Coordinates of C-alpha atoms in Angstrom, one line a residue:
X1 CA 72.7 175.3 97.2
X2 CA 70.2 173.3 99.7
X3 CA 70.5 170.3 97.6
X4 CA 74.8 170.5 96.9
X5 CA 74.4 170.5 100.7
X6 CA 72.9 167.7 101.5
X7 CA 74.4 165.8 98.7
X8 CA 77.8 166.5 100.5
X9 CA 76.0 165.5 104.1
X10 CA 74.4 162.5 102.3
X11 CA 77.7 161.4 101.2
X12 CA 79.4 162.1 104.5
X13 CA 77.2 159.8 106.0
X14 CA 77.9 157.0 104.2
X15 CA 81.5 157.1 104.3
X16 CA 81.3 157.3 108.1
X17 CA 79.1 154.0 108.3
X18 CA 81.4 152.6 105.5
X19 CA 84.3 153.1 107.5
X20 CA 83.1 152.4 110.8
X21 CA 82.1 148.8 109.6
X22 CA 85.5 148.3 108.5
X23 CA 87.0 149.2 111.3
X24 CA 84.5 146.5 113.4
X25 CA 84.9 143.9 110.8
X26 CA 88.6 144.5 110.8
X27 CA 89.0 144.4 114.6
X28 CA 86.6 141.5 114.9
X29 CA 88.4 139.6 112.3
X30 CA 92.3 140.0 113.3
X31 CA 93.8 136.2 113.9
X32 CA 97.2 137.2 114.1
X33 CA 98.2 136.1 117.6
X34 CA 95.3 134.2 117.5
X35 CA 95.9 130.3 120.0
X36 CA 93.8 128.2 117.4
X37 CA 95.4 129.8 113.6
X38 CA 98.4 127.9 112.6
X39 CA 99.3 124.6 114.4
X40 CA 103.0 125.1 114.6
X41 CA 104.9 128.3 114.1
X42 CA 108.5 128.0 113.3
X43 CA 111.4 130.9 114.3
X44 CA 112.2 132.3 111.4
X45 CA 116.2 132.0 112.9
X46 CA 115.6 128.2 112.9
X47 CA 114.8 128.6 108.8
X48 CA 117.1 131.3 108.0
X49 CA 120.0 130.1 110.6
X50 CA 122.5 127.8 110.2
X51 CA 123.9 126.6 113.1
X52 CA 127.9 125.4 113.5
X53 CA 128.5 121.9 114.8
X54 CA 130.3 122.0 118.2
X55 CA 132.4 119.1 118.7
X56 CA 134.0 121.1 121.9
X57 CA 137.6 121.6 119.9
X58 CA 136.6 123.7 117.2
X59 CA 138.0 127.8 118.0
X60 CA 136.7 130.5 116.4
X61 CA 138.2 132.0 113.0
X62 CA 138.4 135.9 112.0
X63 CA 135.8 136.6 109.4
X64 CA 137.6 137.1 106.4
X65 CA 135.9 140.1 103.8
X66 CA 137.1 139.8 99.8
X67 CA 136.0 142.1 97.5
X68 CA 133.8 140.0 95.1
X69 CA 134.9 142.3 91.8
X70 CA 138.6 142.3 92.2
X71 CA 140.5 140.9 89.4
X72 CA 141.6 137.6 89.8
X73 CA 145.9 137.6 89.9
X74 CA 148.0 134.9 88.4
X75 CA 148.2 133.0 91.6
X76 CA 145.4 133.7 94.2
X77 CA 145.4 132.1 97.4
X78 CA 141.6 131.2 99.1
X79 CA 141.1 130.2 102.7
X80 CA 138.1 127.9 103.5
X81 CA 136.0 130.6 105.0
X82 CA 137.0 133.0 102.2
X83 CA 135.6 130.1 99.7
X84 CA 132.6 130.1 101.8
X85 CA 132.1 133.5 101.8
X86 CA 132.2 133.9 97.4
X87 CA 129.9 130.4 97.2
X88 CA 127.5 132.4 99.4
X89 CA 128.0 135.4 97.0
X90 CA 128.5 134.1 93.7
X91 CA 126.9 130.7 93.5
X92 CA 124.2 130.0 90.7
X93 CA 122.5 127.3 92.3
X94 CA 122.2 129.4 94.9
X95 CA 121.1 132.4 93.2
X96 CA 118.1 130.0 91.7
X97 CA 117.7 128.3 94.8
X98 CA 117.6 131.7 96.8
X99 CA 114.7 133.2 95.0
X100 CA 112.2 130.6 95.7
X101 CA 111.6 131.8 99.2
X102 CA 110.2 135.4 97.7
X103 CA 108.0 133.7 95.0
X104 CA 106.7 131.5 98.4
X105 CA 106.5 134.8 100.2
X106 CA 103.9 136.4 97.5
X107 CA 101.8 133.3 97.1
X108 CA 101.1 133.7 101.1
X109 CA 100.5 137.6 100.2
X110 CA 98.0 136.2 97.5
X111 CA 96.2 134.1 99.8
X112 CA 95.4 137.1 102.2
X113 CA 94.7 139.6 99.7
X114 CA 90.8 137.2 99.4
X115 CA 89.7 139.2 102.5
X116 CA 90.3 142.6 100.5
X117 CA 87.3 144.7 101.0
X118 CA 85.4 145.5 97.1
X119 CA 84.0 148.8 96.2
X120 CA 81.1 148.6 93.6
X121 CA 78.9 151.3 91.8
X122 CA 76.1 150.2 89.6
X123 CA 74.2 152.3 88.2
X124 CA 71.4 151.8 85.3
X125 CA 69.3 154.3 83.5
X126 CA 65.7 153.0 82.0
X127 CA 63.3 154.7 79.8
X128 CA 59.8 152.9 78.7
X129 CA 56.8 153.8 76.3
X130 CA 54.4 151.0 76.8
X131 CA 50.5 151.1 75.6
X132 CA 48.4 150.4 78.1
X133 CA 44.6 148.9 77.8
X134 CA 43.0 151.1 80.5
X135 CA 43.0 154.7 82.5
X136 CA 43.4 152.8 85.6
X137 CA 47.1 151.9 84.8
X138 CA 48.6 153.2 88.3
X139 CA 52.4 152.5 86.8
X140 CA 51.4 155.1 83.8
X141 CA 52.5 154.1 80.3
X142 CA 55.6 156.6 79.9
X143 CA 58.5 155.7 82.8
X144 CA 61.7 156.9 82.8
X145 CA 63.9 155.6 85.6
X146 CA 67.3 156.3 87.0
X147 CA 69.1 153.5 89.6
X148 CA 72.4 154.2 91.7
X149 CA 74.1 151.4 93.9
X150 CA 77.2 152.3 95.5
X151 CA 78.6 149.3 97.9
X152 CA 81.2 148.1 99.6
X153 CA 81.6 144.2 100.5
X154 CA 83.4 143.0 103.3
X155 CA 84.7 139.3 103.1
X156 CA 84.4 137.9 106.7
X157 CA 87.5 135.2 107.9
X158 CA 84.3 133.4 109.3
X159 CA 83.2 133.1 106.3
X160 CA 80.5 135.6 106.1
X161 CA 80.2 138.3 104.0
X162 CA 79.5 142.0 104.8
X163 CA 77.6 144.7 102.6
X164 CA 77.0 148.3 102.9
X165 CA 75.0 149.8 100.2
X166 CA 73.5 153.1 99.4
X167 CA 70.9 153.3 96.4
X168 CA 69.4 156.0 95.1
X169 CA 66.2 156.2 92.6
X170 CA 64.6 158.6 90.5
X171 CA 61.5 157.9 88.8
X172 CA 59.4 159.9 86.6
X173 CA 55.7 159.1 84.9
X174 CA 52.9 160.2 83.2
X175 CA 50.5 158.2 85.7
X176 CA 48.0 160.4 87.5
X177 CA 48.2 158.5 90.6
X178 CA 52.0 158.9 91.0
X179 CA 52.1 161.5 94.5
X180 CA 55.5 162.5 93.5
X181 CA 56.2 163.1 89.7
X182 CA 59.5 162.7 89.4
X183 CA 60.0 160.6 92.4
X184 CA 63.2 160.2 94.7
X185 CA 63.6 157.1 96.9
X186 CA 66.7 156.2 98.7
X187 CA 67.9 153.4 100.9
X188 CA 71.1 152.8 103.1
X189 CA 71.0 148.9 104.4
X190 CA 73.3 146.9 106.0
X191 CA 73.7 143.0 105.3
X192 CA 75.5 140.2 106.2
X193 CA 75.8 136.5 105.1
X194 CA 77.0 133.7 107.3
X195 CA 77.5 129.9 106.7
X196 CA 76.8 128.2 109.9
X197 CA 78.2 124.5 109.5
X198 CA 79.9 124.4 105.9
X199 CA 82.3 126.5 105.1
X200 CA 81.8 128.1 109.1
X201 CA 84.7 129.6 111.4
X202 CA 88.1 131.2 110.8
X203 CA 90.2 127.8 110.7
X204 CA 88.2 126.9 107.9
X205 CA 88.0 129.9 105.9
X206 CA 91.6 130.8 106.7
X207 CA 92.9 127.4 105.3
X208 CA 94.6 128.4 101.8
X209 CA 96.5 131.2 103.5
X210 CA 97.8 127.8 106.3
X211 CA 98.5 125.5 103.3
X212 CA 100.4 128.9 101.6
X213 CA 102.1 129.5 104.9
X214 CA 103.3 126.3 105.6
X215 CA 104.8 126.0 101.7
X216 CA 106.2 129.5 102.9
X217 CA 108.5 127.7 105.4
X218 CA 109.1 124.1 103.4
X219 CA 110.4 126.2 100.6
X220 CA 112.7 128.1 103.5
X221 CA 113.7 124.6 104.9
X222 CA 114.3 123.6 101.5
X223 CA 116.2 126.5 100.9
X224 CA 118.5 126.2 103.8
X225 CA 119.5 122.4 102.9
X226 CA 120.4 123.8 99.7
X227 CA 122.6 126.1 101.6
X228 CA 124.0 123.4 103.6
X229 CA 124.9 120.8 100.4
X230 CA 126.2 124.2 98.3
X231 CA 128.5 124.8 101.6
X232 CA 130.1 121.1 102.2
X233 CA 130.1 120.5 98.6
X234 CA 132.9 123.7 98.1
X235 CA 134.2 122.0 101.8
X236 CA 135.1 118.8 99.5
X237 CA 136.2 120.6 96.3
X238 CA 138.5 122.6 98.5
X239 CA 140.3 120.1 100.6
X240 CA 140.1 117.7 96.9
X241 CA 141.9 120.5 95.2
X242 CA 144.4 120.5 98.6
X243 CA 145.2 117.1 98.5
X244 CA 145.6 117.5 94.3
X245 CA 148.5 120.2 94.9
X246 CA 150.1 118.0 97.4
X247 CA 150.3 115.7 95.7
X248 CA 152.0 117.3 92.9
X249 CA 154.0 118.4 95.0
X250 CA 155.2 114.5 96.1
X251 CA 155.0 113.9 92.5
X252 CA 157.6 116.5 91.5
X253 CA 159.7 115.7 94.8
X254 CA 159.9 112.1 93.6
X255 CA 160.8 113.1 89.7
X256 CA 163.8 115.0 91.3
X257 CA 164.8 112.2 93.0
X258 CA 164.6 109.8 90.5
X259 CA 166.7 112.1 88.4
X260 CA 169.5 112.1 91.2
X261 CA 169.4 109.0 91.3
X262 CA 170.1 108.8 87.6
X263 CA 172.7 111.0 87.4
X264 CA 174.4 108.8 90.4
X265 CA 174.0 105.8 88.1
X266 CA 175.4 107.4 85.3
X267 CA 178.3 108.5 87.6
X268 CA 179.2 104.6 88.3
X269 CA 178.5 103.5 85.1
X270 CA 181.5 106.6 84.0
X271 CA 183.8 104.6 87.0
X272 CA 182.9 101.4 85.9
X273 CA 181.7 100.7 89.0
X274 CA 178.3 99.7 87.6
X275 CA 176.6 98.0 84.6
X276 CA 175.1 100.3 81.8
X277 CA 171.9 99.0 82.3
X278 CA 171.6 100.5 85.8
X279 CA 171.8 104.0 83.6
X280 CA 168.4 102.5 81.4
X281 CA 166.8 101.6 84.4
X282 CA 167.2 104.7 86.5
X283 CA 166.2 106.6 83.1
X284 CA 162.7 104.3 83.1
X285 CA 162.2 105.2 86.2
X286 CA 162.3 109.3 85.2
X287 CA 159.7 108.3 82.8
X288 CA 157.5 107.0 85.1
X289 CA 157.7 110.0 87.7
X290 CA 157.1 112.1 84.9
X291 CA 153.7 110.4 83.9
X292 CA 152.6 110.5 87.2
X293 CA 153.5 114.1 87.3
X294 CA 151.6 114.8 83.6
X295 CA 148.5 112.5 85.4
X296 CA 148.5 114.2 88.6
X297 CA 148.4 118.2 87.2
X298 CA 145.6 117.0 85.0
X299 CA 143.8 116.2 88.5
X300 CA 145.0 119.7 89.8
X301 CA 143.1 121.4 86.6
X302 CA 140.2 119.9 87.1
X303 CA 139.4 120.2 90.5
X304 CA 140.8 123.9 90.2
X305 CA 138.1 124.3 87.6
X306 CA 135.7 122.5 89.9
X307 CA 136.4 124.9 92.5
X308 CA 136.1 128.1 90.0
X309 CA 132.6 127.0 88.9
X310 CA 131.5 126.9 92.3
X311 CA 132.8 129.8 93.2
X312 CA 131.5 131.9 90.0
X313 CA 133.5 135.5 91.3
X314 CA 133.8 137.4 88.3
X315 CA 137.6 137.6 87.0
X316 CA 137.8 134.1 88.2
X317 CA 136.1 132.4 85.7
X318 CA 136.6 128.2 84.4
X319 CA 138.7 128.9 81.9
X320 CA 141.4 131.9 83.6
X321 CA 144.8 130.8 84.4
X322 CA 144.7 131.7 87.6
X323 CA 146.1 128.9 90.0
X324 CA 144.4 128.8 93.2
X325 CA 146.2 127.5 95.9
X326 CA 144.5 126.5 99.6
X327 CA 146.0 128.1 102.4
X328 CA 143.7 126.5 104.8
X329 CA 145.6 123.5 106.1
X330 CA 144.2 120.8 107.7
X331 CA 143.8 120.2 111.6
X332 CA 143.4 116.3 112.7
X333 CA 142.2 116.7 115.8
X334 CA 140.8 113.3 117.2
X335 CA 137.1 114.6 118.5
X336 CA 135.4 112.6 121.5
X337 CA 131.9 111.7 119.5
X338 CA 128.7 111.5 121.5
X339 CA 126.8 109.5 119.4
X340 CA 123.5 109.9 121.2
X341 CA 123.7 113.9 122.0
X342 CA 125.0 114.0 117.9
X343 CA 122.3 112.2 116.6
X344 CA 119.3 114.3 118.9
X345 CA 121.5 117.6 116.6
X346 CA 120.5 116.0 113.3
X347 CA 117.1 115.5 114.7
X348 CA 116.3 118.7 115.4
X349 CA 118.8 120.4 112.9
X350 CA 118.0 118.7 109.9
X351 CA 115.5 120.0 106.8
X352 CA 114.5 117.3 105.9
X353 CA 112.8 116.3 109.3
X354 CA 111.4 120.2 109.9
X355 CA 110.0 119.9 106.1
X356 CA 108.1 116.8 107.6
X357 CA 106.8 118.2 110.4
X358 CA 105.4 121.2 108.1
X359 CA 104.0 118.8 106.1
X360 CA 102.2 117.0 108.6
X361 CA 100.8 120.3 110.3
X362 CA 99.7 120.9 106.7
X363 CA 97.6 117.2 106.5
X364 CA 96.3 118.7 110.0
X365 CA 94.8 121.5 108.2
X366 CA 93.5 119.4 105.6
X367 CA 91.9 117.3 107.4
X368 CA 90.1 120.1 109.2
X369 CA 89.0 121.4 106.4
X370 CA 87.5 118.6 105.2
X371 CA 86.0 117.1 107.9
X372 CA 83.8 120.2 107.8
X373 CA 83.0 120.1 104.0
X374 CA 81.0 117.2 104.9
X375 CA 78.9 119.2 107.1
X376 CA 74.9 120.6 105.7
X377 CA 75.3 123.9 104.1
X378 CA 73.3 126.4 106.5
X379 CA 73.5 130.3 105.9
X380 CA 71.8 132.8 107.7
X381 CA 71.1 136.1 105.8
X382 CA 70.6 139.2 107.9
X383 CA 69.5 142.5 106.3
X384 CA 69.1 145.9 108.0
X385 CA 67.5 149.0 105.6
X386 CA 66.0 152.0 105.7
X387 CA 64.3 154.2 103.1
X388 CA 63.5 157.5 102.4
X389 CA 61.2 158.9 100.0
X390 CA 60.6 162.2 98.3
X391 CA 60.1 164.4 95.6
X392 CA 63.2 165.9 95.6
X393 CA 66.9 164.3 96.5
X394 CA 66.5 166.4 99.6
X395 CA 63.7 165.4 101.1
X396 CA 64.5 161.6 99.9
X397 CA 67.5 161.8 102.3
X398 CA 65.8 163.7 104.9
X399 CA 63.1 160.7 105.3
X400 CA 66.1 158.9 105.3
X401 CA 68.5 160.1 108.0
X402 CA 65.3 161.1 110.0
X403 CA 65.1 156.5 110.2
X404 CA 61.3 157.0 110.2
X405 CA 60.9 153.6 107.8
X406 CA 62.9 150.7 108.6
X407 CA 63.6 147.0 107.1
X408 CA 64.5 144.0 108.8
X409 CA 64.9 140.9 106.8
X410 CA 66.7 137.5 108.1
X411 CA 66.4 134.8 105.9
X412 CA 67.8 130.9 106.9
X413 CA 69.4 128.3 103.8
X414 CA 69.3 124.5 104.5
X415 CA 71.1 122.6 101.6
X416 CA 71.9 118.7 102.8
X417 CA 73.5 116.6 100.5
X418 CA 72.3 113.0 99.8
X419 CA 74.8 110.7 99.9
X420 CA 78.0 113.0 100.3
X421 CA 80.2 110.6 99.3
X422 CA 82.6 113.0 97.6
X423 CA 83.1 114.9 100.7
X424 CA 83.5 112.1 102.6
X425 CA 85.8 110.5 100.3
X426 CA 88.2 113.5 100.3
X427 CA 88.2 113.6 104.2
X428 CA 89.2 109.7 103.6
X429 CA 91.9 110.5 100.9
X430 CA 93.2 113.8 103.9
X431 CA 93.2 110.7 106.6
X432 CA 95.4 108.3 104.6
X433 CA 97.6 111.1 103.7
X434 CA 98.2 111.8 107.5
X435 CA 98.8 108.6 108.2
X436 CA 101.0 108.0 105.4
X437 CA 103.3 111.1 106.7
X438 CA 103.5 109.9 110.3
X439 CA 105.0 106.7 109.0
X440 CA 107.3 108.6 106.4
X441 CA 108.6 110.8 109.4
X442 CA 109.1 108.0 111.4
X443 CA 111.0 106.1 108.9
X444 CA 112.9 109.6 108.0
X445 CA 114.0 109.7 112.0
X446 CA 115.5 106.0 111.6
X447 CA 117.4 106.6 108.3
X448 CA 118.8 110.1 109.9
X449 CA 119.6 108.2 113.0
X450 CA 121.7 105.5 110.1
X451 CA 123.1 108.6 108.2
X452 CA 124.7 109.8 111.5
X453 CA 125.8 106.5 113.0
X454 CA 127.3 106.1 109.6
X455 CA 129.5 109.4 109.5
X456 CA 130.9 109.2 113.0
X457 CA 132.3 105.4 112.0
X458 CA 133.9 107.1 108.9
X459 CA 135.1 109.4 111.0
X460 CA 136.9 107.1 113.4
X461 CA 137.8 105.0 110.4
X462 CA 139.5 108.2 108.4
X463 CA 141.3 108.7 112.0
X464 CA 143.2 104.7 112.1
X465 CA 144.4 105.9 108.5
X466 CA 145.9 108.9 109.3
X467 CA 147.6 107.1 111.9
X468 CA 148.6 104.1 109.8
X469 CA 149.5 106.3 106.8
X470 CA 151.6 108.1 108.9
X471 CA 153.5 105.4 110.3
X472 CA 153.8 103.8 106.8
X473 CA 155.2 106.6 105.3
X474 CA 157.8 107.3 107.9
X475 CA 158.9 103.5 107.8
X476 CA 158.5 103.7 103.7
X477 CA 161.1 106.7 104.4
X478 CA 163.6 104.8 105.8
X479 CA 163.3 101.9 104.0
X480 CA 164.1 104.5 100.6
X481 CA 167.0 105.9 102.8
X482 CA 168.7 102.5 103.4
X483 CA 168.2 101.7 100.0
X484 CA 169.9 104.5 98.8
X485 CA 172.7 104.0 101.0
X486 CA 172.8 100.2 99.6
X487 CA 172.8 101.6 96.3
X488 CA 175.8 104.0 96.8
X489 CA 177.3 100.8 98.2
X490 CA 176.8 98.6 95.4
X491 CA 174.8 96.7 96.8
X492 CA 171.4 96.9 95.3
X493 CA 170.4 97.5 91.8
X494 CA 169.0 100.8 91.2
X495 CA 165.6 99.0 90.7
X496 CA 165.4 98.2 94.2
X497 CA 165.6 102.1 95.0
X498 CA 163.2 103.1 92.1
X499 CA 161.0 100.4 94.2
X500 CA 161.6 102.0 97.7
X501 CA 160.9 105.5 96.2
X502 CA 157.5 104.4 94.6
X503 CA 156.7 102.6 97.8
X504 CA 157.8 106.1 100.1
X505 CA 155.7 108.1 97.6
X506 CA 152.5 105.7 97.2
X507 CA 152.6 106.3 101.1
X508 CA 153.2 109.5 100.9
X509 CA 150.5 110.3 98.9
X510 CA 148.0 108.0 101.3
X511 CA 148.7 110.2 104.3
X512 CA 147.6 113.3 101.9
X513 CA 144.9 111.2 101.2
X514 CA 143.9 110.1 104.7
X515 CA 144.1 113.8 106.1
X516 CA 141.7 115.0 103.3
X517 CA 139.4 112.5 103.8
X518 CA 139.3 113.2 107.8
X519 CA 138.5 116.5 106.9
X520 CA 136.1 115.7 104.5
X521 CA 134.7 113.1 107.2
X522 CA 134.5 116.1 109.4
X523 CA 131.9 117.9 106.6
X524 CA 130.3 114.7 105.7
X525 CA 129.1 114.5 109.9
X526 CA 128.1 118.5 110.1
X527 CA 125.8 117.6 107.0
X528 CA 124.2 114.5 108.5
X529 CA 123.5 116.6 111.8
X530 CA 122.1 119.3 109.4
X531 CA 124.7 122.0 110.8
X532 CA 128.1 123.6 109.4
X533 CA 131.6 122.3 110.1
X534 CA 133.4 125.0 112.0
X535 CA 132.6 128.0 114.7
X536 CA 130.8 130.3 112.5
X537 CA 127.0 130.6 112.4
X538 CA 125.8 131.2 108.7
X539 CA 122.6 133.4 108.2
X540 CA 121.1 133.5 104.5
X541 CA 118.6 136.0 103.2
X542 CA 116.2 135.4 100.5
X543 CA 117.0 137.1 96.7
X544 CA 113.8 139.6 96.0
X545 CA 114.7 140.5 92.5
X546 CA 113.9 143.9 91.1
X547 CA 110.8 144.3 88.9

């Protein structure tokens, strides 16, 4: 019963100094929060955020919900932010895209999980029959011996390494000098190992979970521009697919037209007012509004389907029948661009200059790290122990806890390479990689800077030709009007009207044309600047798929 009991007591004991030195090592070792851990720390609303581009006339829309699973109808009509809202939803790309940031997530978790504390038992049993040569053999010839090592390490973020153990031994002979036949020794010690120089201090040891944290929040960055080009590339295929249906529509207007007007000639031709060609040549020109017509639809199809595959809403699918039809129309509104305040958005907005700037805080770190693997190799050793010794378990642990017998060891490694020129060379290699970063961001800020001057020109550019198609297709208008009239008259063959309505619907067509392409100028400027066209903020969250 004595000894159950101060097996228990024994045990007690060392859990209590186990778990007190993980509670020091642990408090002493927390670098969350910590001035001197990572070198920049970036809001995870600036990675996750997308932020709308406010060009001062831009009002707020409703949010618009739609169920994801309903059945698709024969004819479905989409507003922009409803297309938004399925790409979001539905996409593939995204859906691939989207995952990345988990798998980033668990290589950080990976990192940490090296400063996991390890529990070890070792235990050995060893029985020996050895002749022996004389009487005076104090070991004895017959040993049998029984070793127990439970321990716990502690990895250290300085780089140390902390131990608790606990051994137990049991020894029995035949020797007649043995005190204690069988024998119970028993130590509890306390040890730590700590570079000095190499491989020395938190920064150092805590660089694989920096470089892992960093590639954390490229691969968010990354993310988010991936959100940003699947966005304004359904912008495009939306107003495309607008400017398609419209025109059809000018198509079809025009093919009713020309068949008025052949049914006029075939009216004067009946009077004898007019020559039978008249009758041939308003028919030729049926024919070629009803090509346009066959061309044009094909164009409808296949942005349609363009639009359907980036969508991907179930009942909706490529190859449905469903006709989609825009109900989002478009709003010129000439904006008053700040060029300077617009590009000073894109640099702060845009991925691609916040991936740098990870990247470069990452070449930091390297460069830090390998700066001090160049350093001598010095560890100091430290080892605290005390025995007990007995010949039963009890009295072993009695001796023990009573800390009558005690160790002290501390122990000093020098190791100093000659030469080091493979360090040295890899703190070379982490120099010209910094260097080499600095100039790529600089040369990123100028071609961001080009990319924006670029789009607000465009901009201004797709403005004149709204105005100018506009103009042109009221005149071209008229022009078909007075035509017609001359026509009626006699006046004009009917190939002169047939040339006035291809003229009123070419410019027709080029005002469709030049108000789709201001709004797509409109998407092409909120992705330079890195930001979303309208007054809506878009958040993203990471896919963590189910195991």
């Amino acid at each position: 019963m004595s000894s159950k009991f101060s097996l228990i007591r024994y045990w007690y004991r060392f859990v209590v100094c186990i778990g007190l030195g993980l509670i020091v090592s642990a408090g002493c070792e927390q670098f969350k929060g910590s001035d001197d851990f990572y070198s920049i720390q970036i809001a995870p609303e600036k990675l996750r955020q997308i932020e709308a581009l406010d060009l001062h006339e831009a009002e707020g829309q409703e949010t618009i919900r739609m169920d994801v699973n309903e059945p698709a109808p024969a004819e479905l009509e989409l507003t922009l932010e409803q297309c938004r809202a399925l790409t979001l939803e539905n996409n593939l790309d995204l859906k691939v895209e989207l995952i990345n940031p988990a798998i980033a997530a668990e290589r950080v978790s990976q990192q940490e999980a090296q400063f996991e504390a390890a529990f070890s038992v070792n235990t050995s049993y060893t029985k020996t029959d050895t002749p022996v040569a004389s009487t005076l053999d104090i070991s004895g010839s017959n040993v049998e011996y029984f070793y127990t090592n439970l321990g716990v390490d502690v990895p250290l973020r300085t780089g140390g390494t902390l131990s608790f153990d606990a051994v137990e031994n049991r020894t029995k002979t035949d020797s007649v000098y043995s005190i204690f036949n069988p024998s119970y020794s028993s130590d509890l010690s306390v040890s730590i190992s700590q570079p000095l120089l190499r491989n020395a201090g938190r920064r150092v040891n805590t660089y694989a979970i920096q470089i892992a944290e960093y590639d954390r929040q490229i691969t968010d960055a990354r993310t988010k521009l991936e959100v940003i080009r699947v966005i304004a590339a359904v912008d495009r295929v939306y107003w495309r697919l607008y400017a398609a249906l419209r025109e059809l529509d000018v198509r079809k207007q025009q093919y009713e037209l020309a068949k008025v007007l052949f049914e006029q000639a075939q009216r004067f031709v009946s009077a004898g007012e007019m020559a039978q060609i008249e009758v041939i040549r308003a028919e030729a020109g049926i024919a070629q509004q009803l090509e346009a017509i066959i061309v044009v639809e094909n164009n409808v199809r296949d942005r349609e389907r363009e639009l359907k595959r980036t969508l991907n809403k179930r009942g909706l699918e490529m190859e449905t029948d469903t006709v989609l039809i825009p109900a989002t129309e478009p709003d010129p509104v000439r904006y008053q661009l700040e060029k300077r305040r617009l590009v000073e958005i894109a640099i702060e907005q845009r991925m691609e200059m916040l991936e740098l700037e990870l990247q470069i805080a990452q070449d930091v770190s390297t460069l830090n790290y390998m700066e001090n693997q160049t350093l001598p190799l010095v560890t100091m050793d430290y080892t605290y122990n005390i025995n007990g010794l007995g010949s039963t378990r009890d009295n072993s642990f009695d001796l023990l806890f009573d800390k009558r017998f005690e160790d002290h060891r501390l122990g000093l490694q020098l190791l100093v390479p000659l030469g080091n020129e493979s360090a040295k060379s890899q703190l070379r290699q982490a120099f010209y990689q910094r260097r080499q970063r600095l100039a790529s961001r600089d040369s990123r800020r100028v071609l961001v800077e080009y990319e924006v001057l670029n789009a607000i020109d465009q901009l201004e550019a797709n403005w004149q030709r709204i105005l100018a198609s506009r103009q042109s297709a009221i005149l071209d208008g008229r022009l078909f009007e007075a035509e017609k009239r001359q026509f009626e008259l006699g006046l004009v063959t009917s190939t002169d009207v047939l040339e006035a309505q291809t003229d009123f619907a070419d410019a027709q067509s080029s005002e469709i044309l030049a108000l789709v392409e201001y709004q797509i100028a409109l998407v092409d400027m909120a992705y330079a600047t890195g930001t979303l066209l309208g007054a809506t903020k878009v958040q993203w969250e990471p896919i963590v798929p189910q195991e």
